Backbone as numpy.savetxt, mean C-alpha at the origin, in Angstrom:
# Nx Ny Nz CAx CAy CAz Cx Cy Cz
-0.20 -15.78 18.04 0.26 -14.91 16.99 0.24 -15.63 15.64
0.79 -17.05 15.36 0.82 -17.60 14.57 -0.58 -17.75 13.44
-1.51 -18.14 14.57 -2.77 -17.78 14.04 -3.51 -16.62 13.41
-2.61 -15.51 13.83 -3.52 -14.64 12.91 -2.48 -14.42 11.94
-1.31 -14.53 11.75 -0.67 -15.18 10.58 -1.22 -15.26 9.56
-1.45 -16.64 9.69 -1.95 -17.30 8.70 -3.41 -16.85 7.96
-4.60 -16.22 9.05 -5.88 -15.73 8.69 -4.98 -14.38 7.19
-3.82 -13.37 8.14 -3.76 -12.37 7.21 -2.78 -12.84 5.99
-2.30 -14.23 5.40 -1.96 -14.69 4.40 -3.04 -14.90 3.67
-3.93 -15.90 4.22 -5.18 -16.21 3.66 -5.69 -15.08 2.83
-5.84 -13.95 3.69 -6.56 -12.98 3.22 -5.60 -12.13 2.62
-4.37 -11.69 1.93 -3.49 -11.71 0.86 -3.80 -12.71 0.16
-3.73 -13.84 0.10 -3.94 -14.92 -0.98 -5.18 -14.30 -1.50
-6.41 -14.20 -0.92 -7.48 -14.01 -1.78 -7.79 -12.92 -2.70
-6.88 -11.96 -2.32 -7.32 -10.57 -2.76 -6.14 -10.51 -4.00
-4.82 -11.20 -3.93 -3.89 -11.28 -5.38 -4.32 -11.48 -6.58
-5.59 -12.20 -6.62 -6.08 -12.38 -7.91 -6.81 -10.86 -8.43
-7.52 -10.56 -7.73 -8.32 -8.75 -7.95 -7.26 -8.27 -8.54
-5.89 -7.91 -7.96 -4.58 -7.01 -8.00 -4.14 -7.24 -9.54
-4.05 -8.93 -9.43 -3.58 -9.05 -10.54 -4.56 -8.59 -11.91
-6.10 -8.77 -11.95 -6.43 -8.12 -12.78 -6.64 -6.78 -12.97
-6.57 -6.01 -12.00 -5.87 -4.74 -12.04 -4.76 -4.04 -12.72
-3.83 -5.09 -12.33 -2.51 -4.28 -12.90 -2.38 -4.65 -14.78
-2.73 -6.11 -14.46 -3.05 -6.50 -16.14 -3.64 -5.55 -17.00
-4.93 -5.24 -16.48 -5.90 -4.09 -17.33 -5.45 -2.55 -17.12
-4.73 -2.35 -16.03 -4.09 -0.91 -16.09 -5.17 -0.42 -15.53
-6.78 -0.76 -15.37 -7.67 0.07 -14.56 -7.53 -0.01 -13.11
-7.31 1.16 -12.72 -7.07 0.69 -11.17 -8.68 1.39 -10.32
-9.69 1.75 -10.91 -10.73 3.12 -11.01 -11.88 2.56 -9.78
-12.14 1.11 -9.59 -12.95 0.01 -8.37 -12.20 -0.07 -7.71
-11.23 0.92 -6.30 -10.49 0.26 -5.22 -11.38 -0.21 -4.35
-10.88 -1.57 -3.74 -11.64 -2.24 -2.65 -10.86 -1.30 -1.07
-9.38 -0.79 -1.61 -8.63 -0.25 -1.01 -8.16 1.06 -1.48
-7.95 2.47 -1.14 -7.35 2.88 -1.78 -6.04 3.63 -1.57
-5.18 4.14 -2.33 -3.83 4.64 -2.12 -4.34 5.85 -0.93
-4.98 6.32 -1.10 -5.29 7.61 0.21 -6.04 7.13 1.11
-6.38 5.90 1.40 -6.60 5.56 2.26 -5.55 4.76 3.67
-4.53 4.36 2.01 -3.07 3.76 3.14 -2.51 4.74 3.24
-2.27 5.88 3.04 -1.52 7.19 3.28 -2.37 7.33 4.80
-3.44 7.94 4.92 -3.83 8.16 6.31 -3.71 7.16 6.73
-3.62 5.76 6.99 -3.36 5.45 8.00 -1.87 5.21 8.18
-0.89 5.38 7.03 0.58 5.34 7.68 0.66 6.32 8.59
-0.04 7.49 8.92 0.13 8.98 9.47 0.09 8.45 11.04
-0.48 7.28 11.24 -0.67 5.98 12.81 0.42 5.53 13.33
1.17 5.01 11.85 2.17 4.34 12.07 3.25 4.29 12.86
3.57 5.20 13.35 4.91 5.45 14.25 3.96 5.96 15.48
3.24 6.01 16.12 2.89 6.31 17.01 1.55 4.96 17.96
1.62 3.85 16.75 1.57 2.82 16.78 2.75 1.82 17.21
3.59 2.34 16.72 4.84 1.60 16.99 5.83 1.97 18.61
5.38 3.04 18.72 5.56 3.68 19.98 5.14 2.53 21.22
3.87 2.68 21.13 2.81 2.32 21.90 3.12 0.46 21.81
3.33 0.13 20.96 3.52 -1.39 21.05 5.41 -1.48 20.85
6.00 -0.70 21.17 7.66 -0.75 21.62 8.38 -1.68 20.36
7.67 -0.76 19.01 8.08 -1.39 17.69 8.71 -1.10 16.89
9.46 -0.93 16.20 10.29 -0.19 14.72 9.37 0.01 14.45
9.35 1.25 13.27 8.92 1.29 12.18 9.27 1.50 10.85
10.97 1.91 11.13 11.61 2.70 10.07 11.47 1.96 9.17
11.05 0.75 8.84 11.23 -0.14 7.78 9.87 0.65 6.65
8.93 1.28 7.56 7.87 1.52 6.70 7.95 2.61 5.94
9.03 3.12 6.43 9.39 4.65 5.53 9.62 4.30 4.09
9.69 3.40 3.77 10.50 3.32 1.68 8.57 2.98 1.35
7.38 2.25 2.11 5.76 2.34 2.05 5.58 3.77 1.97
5.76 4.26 2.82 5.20 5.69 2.80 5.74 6.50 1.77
6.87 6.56 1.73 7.50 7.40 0.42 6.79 7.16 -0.58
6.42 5.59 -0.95 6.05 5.41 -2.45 4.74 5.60 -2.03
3.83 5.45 -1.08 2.67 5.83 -1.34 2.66 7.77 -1.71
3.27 8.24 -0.52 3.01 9.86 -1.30 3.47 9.88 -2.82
4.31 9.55 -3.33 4.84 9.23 -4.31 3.47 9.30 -5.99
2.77 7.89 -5.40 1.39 7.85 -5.93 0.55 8.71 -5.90
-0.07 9.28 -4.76 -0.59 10.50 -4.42 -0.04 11.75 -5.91
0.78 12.04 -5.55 1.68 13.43 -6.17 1.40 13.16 -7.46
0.94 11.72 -7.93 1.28 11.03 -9.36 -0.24 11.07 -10.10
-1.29 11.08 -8.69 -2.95 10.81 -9.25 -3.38 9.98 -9.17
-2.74 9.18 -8.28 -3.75 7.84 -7.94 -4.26 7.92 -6.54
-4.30 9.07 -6.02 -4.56 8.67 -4.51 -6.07 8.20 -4.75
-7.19 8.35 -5.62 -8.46 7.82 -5.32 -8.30 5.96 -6.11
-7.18 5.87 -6.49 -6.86 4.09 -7.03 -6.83 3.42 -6.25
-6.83 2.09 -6.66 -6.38 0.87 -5.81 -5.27 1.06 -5.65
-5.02 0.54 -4.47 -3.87 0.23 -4.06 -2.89 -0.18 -5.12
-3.26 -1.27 -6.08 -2.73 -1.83 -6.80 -1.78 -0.63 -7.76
-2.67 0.01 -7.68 -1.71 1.27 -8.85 -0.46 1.71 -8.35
-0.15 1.39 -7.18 1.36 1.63 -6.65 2.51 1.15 -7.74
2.08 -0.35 -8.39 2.93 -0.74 -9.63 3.31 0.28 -10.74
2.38 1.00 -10.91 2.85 2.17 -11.71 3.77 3.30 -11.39
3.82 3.47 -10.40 4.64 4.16 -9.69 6.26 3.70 -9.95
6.07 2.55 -9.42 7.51 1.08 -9.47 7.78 1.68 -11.10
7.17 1.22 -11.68 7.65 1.47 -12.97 8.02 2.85 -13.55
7.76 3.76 -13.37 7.83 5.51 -13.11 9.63 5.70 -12.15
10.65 5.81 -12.98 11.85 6.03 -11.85 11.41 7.34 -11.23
11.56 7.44 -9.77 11.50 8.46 -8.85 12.11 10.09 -9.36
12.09 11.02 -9.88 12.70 12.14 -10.36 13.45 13.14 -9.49
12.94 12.78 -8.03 13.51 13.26 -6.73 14.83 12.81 -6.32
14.93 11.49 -6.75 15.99 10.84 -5.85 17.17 10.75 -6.50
């Protein structure tokens, strides 16, 4: 387990720099990832968690803010555009 750890830090480490010039420039318009793309696959998530005898409730405050984004116009953004969101107080809650 440890080992793939570390591969999926690695591979966070590499991709923070992209993010960061993302959020710097405010263009989020080149996702390597995008917000509607982590929306469908949270739709896995609990039935993933099932199947491997896992929580998931932790991922519910992810999912919120991704629909969140969605509702907002970034579902074709990077991921990264979720920061805008963060910064946007919730009007629902």
């Amino acid at each position: 387990m440890v080992r793939f750890s570390v591969k999926w830090f690695e591979m966070v480490n590499s991709i923070l720099p992209v993010f960061a010039q993302e959020i710097d420039s405010g263009d989020y318009s080149d996702p390597a990832s995008s917000v509607n793309l982590f929306l469908a696959g949270s739709a896995h998530d609990e039935e993933l968690g099932k199947e491997a005898n896992l929580g998931v409730e932790w991922h519910k405050g992810f999912h919120d803010l991704l629909r969140r984004a969605v509702d907002a116009g970034h579902g074709e953004d990077s991921i990264s555009a979720l920061t805008e969101v963060l910064r946007t107080p919730d009007r629902a809650a």
